[in-house]
Coordinates of C-alpha atoms and ligand atoms in Angstrom, one line a residue:
X1 CA 65.7 110.8 -139.9
X2 CA 69.3 112.1 -139.8
X3 CA 70.3 112.4 -143.6
X4 CA 73.5 114.4 -145.0
X5 CA 72.5 117.2 -147.1
X6 CA 73.8 115.9 -150.7
X7 CA 71.4 113.0 -150.1
X8 CA 68.6 115.2 -149.1
X9 CA 69.2 117.4 -152.1
X10 CA 69.2 114.5 -154.3
X11 CA 66.1 113.0 -153.0
X12 CA 64.1 116.5 -153.2
X13 CA 65.4 116.8 -156.9
X14 CA 63.8 113.4 -157.4
X15 CA 60.4 115.1 -156.0
X16 CA 60.5 112.9 -152.7
X17 CA 57.9 114.9 -150.6
X18 CA 59.8 113.9 -147.4
X19 CA 63.0 115.3 -148.6
X20 CA 61.5 118.5 -149.8
X21 CA 59.7 118.9 -146.5
X22 CA 62.8 118.3 -144.4
X23 CA 64.7 121.1 -146.6
X24 CA 62.0 123.5 -146.0
X25 CA 62.3 122.6 -142.3
X26 CA 66.0 123.5 -142.4
X27 CA 65.0 126.9 -144.0
X28 CA 62.2 127.5 -141.3
X29 CA 64.6 126.7 -138.6
X30 CA 67.5 128.8 -140.1
X31 CA 69.7 125.7 -139.7
X32 CA 73.6 126.0 -140.1
X33 CA 73.3 123.5 -142.8
X34 CA 71.5 126.0 -145.1
X35 CA 74.6 127.2 -146.6
X36 CA 75.4 124.0 -147.9
X37 CA 71.7 123.1 -148.9
X38 CA 71.5 126.5 -151.0
X39 CA 75.1 125.7 -152.6
X40 CA 73.6 122.5 -153.7
X41 CA 70.2 123.9 -154.9
X42 CA 71.6 126.6 -156.9
X43 CA 72.4 124.9 -160.1
X44 CA 68.9 122.9 -159.9
X45 CA 66.7 126.2 -159.7
X46 CA 65.1 128.9 -162.1
X47 CA 62.6 126.7 -163.8
X48 CA 59.4 127.6 -161.5
X49 CA 57.1 130.6 -162.2
X50 CA 56.5 132.1 -158.9
X51 CA 53.0 133.6 -158.4
X52 CA 52.2 135.6 -155.3
X53 CA 48.5 135.4 -153.9
X54 CA 47.8 138.3 -151.3
X55 CA 44.8 139.9 -149.8
X56 CA 42.8 140.3 -146.5
X57 CA 42.1 137.4 -144.5
X58 CA 38.8 135.7 -145.5
X59 CA 39.0 137.1 -149.1
X60 CA 39.5 133.5 -150.5
X61 CA 43.1 133.2 -151.1
X62 CA 43.4 129.4 -149.8
X63 CA 40.5 128.5 -151.7
X64 CA 41.8 130.1 -154.9
X65 CA 45.1 128.5 -154.5
X66 CA 43.5 125.1 -154.4
X67 CA 41.6 126.0 -157.4
X68 CA 44.6 127.2 -159.2
X69 CA 46.3 123.9 -158.2
X70 CA 43.8 121.9 -159.9
X71 CA 43.8 123.8 -162.9
X72 CA 47.4 123.7 -163.2
X73 CA 47.3 119.9 -162.5
X74 CA 44.9 119.5 -165.2
X75 CA 47.5 120.9 -167.3
X76 CA 49.9 118.3 -166.2
X77 CA 52.0 120.8 -164.3
X78 CA 53.7 120.2 -161.0
X79 CA 52.7 122.7 -158.4
X80 CA 54.2 123.9 -154.9
X81 CA 52.1 125.8 -152.6
X82 CA 53.8 128.0 -149.9
X83 CA 51.4 129.4 -147.4
X84 CA 53.4 132.2 -145.3
X85 CA 51.8 133.7 -142.2
X86 CA 54.1 136.4 -141.0
X87 CA 52.1 136.7 -137.8
X88 CA 52.0 132.8 -136.8
X89 CA 54.3 131.3 -134.3
X90 CA 53.1 127.9 -135.6
X91 CA 54.5 126.1 -138.1
X92 CA 54.9 122.8 -140.0
X93 CA 51.2 122.3 -141.1
X94 CA 48.5 124.2 -142.5
X95 CA 45.8 125.8 -140.2
X96 CA 42.9 123.6 -140.0
X97 CA 40.8 125.5 -142.4
X98 CA 43.6 125.7 -145.1
X99 CA 44.2 121.9 -144.5
X100 CA 40.6 121.2 -145.3
X101 CA 40.5 123.4 -148.4
X102 CA 43.8 121.9 -149.6
X103 CA 42.9 118.2 -148.7
X104 CA 41.8 117.3 -152.1
X105 CA 45.5 117.7 -153.2
X106 CA 47.1 115.9 -150.2
X107 CA 47.6 112.6 -151.8
X108 CA 48.6 114.1 -155.3
X109 CA 52.4 113.4 -155.8
X110 CA 52.5 116.2 -158.3
X111 CA 51.7 118.7 -155.6
X112 CA 53.8 120.1 -152.5
X113 CA 52.0 122.0 -149.9
X114 CA 53.7 123.6 -147.1
X115 CA 52.9 126.4 -144.6
X116 CA 55.5 128.4 -143.1
X117 CA 55.6 130.7 -140.2
X118 CA 58.2 133.5 -140.3
X119 CA 57.7 135.5 -137.1
X120 CA 60.9 135.8 -135.1
X121 CA 62.7 134.8 -138.1
X122 CA 65.9 136.6 -138.5
X123 CA 65.2 139.2 -141.4
X124 CA 61.8 137.6 -141.3
X125 CA 60.0 136.9 -144.7
X126 CA 62.6 138.5 -147.0
X127 CA 65.0 136.0 -145.7
X128 CA 62.9 132.8 -145.5
X129 CA 60.3 132.6 -148.3
X130 CA 62.8 133.0 -151.3
X131 CA 64.7 130.0 -149.8
X132 CA 61.7 127.8 -149.4
X133 CA 60.7 128.7 -153.0
X134 CA 64.1 127.8 -154.1
X135 CA 63.5 124.1 -152.6
X136 CA 60.3 123.7 -154.3
X137 CA 61.7 124.8 -157.7
X138 CA 64.7 122.4 -157.3
X139 CA 62.1 119.8 -156.5
X140 CA 60.9 120.4 -160.1
X141 CA 57.8 122.4 -159.5
X142 CA 56.8 124.3 -162.7
X143 CA 54.6 126.7 -161.1
X144 CA 55.0 127.9 -157.2
X145 CA 52.1 129.4 -155.4
X146 CA 52.8 131.8 -152.5
X147 CA 49.9 132.6 -150.4
X148 CA 50.5 135.5 -147.8
X149 CA 48.2 136.9 -145.4
X150 CA 47.8 140.5 -146.1
X151 CA 49.1 142.3 -143.2
X152 CA 50.5 145.6 -144.6
X153 CA 54.3 145.7 -145.3
X154 CA 54.6 141.8 -145.6
X155 CA 52.2 141.9 -148.7
X156 CA 54.4 144.5 -150.4
X157 CA 57.4 142.5 -149.6
X158 CA 55.8 139.0 -151.0
X159 CA 55.0 140.6 -154.1
X160 CA 58.7 141.7 -154.7
X161 CA 59.3 137.8 -154.4
X162 CA 57.0 136.4 -156.9
X163 CA 57.2 136.8 -160.7
X164 CA 53.5 137.7 -160.9
X165 CA 51.6 139.2 -158.1
X166 CA 47.9 138.4 -157.9
X167 CA 45.7 140.8 -155.4
X168 CA 42.4 139.4 -154.2
X169 CA 39.3 141.5 -153.2
X170 CA 35.8 140.3 -152.3
X171 CA 32.5 142.2 -152.1
X172 CA 31.1 143.4 -148.8
X173 CA 34.4 143.2 -147.1
X174 CA 34.8 146.9 -147.1
X175 CA 38.4 146.3 -148.3
X176 CA 38.1 147.9 -151.7
X177 CA 39.2 151.5 -150.8
X178 CA 41.2 150.7 -147.9
X179 CA 43.2 148.0 -150.0
X180 CA 44.3 151.1 -152.1
X181 CA 45.0 153.0 -149.3
X182 CA 47.6 149.9 -148.2
X183 CA 49.4 150.4 -151.6
X184 CA 47.9 147.3 -152.9
X185 CA 47.0 149.0 -156.3
X186 CA 50.7 149.3 -157.0
X187 CA 51.7 145.6 -156.4
X188 CA 48.9 143.8 -158.5
X189 CA 49.8 142.2 -161.9
X190 CA 46.4 140.6 -161.7
X191 CA 43.5 141.5 -159.7
X192 CA 40.9 139.0 -158.7
X193 CA 37.4 139.8 -157.2
X194 CA 36.6 136.6 -155.6
X195 CA 33.0 135.8 -154.1
X196 CA 31.4 136.9 -157.4
X197 CA 28.5 134.9 -156.3
X198 CA 27.9 137.6 -153.8
X199 CA 26.3 141.1 -154.0
X200 CA 28.5 143.9 -154.9
X201 CA 31.2 141.9 -156.8
X202 CA 30.4 143.8 -159.9
X203 CA 30.5 147.3 -157.9
X204 CA 33.8 146.4 -156.3
X205 CA 35.3 145.2 -159.9
X206 CA 34.0 148.6 -161.3
X207 CA 35.5 150.5 -158.5
X208 CA 39.0 148.6 -158.8
X209 CA 38.8 149.4 -162.4
X210 CA 38.3 153.0 -162.0
X211 CA 41.0 153.0 -159.4
X212 CA 43.5 151.4 -161.6
X213 CA 42.5 153.9 -164.4
X214 CA 43.4 156.9 -162.4
X215 CA 47.0 156.0 -162.2
X216 CA 49.8 157.3 -164.5
X217 CA 49.2 157.0 -168.2
X218 CA 50.3 153.9 -169.7
X219 CA 52.3 153.5 -172.9
X220 CA 51.2 151.0 -175.6
X221 CA 53.7 148.1 -174.5
X222 CA 52.7 148.8 -170.8
X223 CA 51.0 146.0 -168.7
X224 CA 47.3 146.8 -167.8
X225 CA 46.4 144.8 -164.8
X226 CA 43.2 142.6 -165.9
X227 CA 40.4 142.3 -163.2
X228 CA 39.0 138.7 -163.2
X229 CA 36.0 137.8 -161.3
X230 CA 36.0 134.4 -159.7
X231 CA 33.7 132.0 -157.5
X232 CA 36.8 130.2 -156.3
X233 CA 34.7 127.8 -154.1
X234 CA 33.1 126.5 -157.2
X235 CA 36.4 126.9 -159.4
X236 CA 34.6 129.5 -161.4
X237 CA 36.7 131.8 -163.2
X238 CA 39.8 130.0 -162.5
X239 CA 40.7 129.2 -165.9
X240 CA 40.4 132.7 -166.9
X241 CA 43.0 133.6 -163.7
X242 CA 45.5 131.1 -165.2
X243 CA 45.1 132.6 -168.6
X244 CA 45.7 136.1 -167.2
X245 CA 48.7 134.6 -165.4
X246 CA 50.1 133.0 -168.6
X247 CA 49.4 136.4 -170.5
X248 CA 51.3 138.3 -167.8
X249 CA 54.3 135.8 -167.9
X250 CA 54.4 136.2 -171.7
X251 CA 54.5 139.9 -171.7
X252 CA 57.3 139.8 -168.9
X253 CA 59.3 137.6 -171.2
X254 CA 58.7 139.8 -174.1
X255 CA 59.7 142.9 -172.5
X256 CA 62.8 141.5 -170.4
X257 CA 60.8 142.0 -167.1
X258 CA 60.9 138.5 -165.7
X259 CA 64.7 138.5 -165.9
X260 CA 64.8 142.1 -164.4
X261 CA 62.5 141.0 -161.4
X262 CA 64.4 137.9 -160.7
X263 CA 67.7 140.0 -160.7
X264 CA 66.2 142.5 -158.4
X265 CA 64.8 139.7 -156.0
X266 CA 68.4 138.0 -156.1
X267 CA 69.9 141.4 -155.2
X268 CA 67.4 141.8 -152.2
X269 CA 68.0 138.5 -151.1
X270 CA 71.9 138.9 -151.1
X271 CA 71.4 142.2 -149.2
X272 CA 69.2 140.8 -146.5
X273 CA 71.8 138.0 -145.9
X274 CA 74.8 140.3 -146.0
X275 CA 73.0 143.0 -143.7
X276 CA 71.9 140.0 -141.2
X277 CA 75.6 138.7 -141.3
X278 CA 77.0 142.4 -140.5
X279 CA 74.4 142.7 -137.7
X280 CA 75.6 139.3 -136.3
X281 CA 79.3 140.5 -136.5
X282 CA 78.4 143.9 -135.0
X283 CA 77.1 142.0 -132.3
X284 CA 80.3 139.8 -131.8
X285 CA 82.2 143.0 -131.5
X286 CA 79.8 144.6 -128.9
X287 CA 80.6 141.3 -126.9
X288 CA 84.3 142.1 -127.3
X289 CA 83.6 145.9 -126.1
X290 CA 84.8 147.3 -129.5
X291 CA 81.3 148.9 -130.0
X292 CA 81.2 149.9 -126.3
X293 CA 84.4 151.6 -126.7
X294 CA 83.5 153.5 -129.7
X295 CA 80.3 154.6 -128.0
X296 CA 82.4 155.8 -124.8
X297 CA 84.4 157.9 -127.0
X298 CA 81.6 159.7 -128.7
X299 CA 79.8 160.4 -125.4
X300 CA 83.0 161.9 -124.0
X301 CA 83.5 164.1 -127.4
X302 CA 86.6 162.2 -128.6
X303 CA 85.0 160.9 -131.7
X304 CA 82.1 161.6 -134.0
X305 CA 79.5 158.9 -134.8
X306 CA 80.3 158.8 -138.6
X307 CA 84.0 158.0 -137.8
X308 CA 83.1 155.5 -135.4
X309 CA 80.7 154.0 -137.8
X310 CA 83.6 153.8 -140.2
X311 CA 86.0 152.2 -137.6
X312 CA 83.1 149.7 -136.8
X313 CA 82.6 148.7 -140.3
X314 CA 86.5 148.5 -140.8
X315 CA 86.5 146.1 -137.9
X316 CA 84.0 143.9 -139.1
X317 CA 85.3 143.6 -142.5
X318 CA 88.7 142.8 -141.0
X319 CA 86.9 140.0 -139.0
X320 CA 85.6 138.8 -142.4
X321 CA 89.0 138.7 -143.9
X322 CA 90.4 136.9 -141.1
X323 CA 87.8 134.2 -141.1
X324 CA 88.0 133.6 -144.8
X325 CA 91.8 133.6 -144.9
Ligands
GDP1 N1 30.6 132.6 -151.3 C1 31.7 132.5 -151.3 N2 32.8 132.0 -150.3 C2 33.8 131.7 -150.7 C3 34.4 131.8 -152.1 N3 35.8 131.5 -151.9 C4 36.0 131.4 -150.7 N4 34.9 131.3 -150.2 C5 34.9 131.2 -148.7 O1 35.5 132.2 -147.8 C6 36.2 131.6 -146.7 C7 37.5 132.3 -146.4 O2 38.4 131.5 -147.7 P1 39.7 131.4 -147.4 O3 40.0 130.7 -148.7 O4 40.2 130.4 -146.2 O5 40.3 132.7 -147.5 P2 41.7 133.2 -147.0 O6 41.8 133.7 -145.6 O7 41.7 134.3 -147.8 O8 42.7 132.1 -147.3 C8 35.8 130.1 -146.5 O9 34.8 130.0 -145.7 C9 35.4 129.9 -148.0 O10 34.9 128.8 -148.2 C10 33.5 132.2 -153.0 O11 33.8 132.1 -154.3 N5 32.2 132.3 -152.8
MG2 MG1 44.3 131.1 -146.2

């Protein structure tokens, strides 16, 4: 199973599922080989359209994802699915329920499904998910669907990592207004009211429509997030969701928003990696008593914290120059 990185990347590029899975495992495990993996993947990426799906547990994200996979497969697209659970310590396989919902795609060579745990990951979700997405992108996926459990901050984070963000709600879950409070009304490009076979779906859609309408006045060229009602369990409304996604993508391309979002995403990713690297180096300095020495001087009044921070940054940057030279 030991394989060199160039071979792995080449096989992933050819779409071999095992190589794709192995590369995502390297991401998940924060492998030292990641640097080489990402360098080799870079020229192969940029072709995938990344769609994030978020919403409270049980709202129907996995069911909707599975229905979307079917719709995109009918259109001949290759699809990657990444289920990100920031709270789960388990990895490598979907939870049982998700496995059942996704099972119809298990033998389809045009579909990659992977769940990923990010708890305890250095830098968390912000760091790991984009790299896993990059693997799926390089493997030739036309569309990558990223399902994230809605647990507050993480859904805002994942929204910043998708080209288009889908926010799901369902009637009778008491999450309409609460969702708004969680800031969900700011991140949705497309809203889905799932479980439209249940009472209250129309009311939820109306309430959502009302709340979205209360936002700032929109200009003529602005995007107005559509609300689509679905019964994901029966695949009803899924084509309308795909249509809304395609419209949003076209709108983004027309207005330069897609490129802008991708730049912002890349900048955020670089920043996260850089900050993580700086933290590690500062940690190294602490080991060498450099930080302790600075702290000691602050305590005894010989140095102020700003000057100490400057000295620390200088020391860290020197270290970087040393190691690269
Ligand atoms: N009645 C109804 N149930 C649904 C619908 N979509 C999903 N479900 C059910 O809702 C439950 C949670 O769905 P799941 O996709 O796992 O939600 P997730 O936690 O958001 O991923 C499952 O039992 C699904 O079968 C729907 O459109 N109508
Ligand atoms: Mg799920």
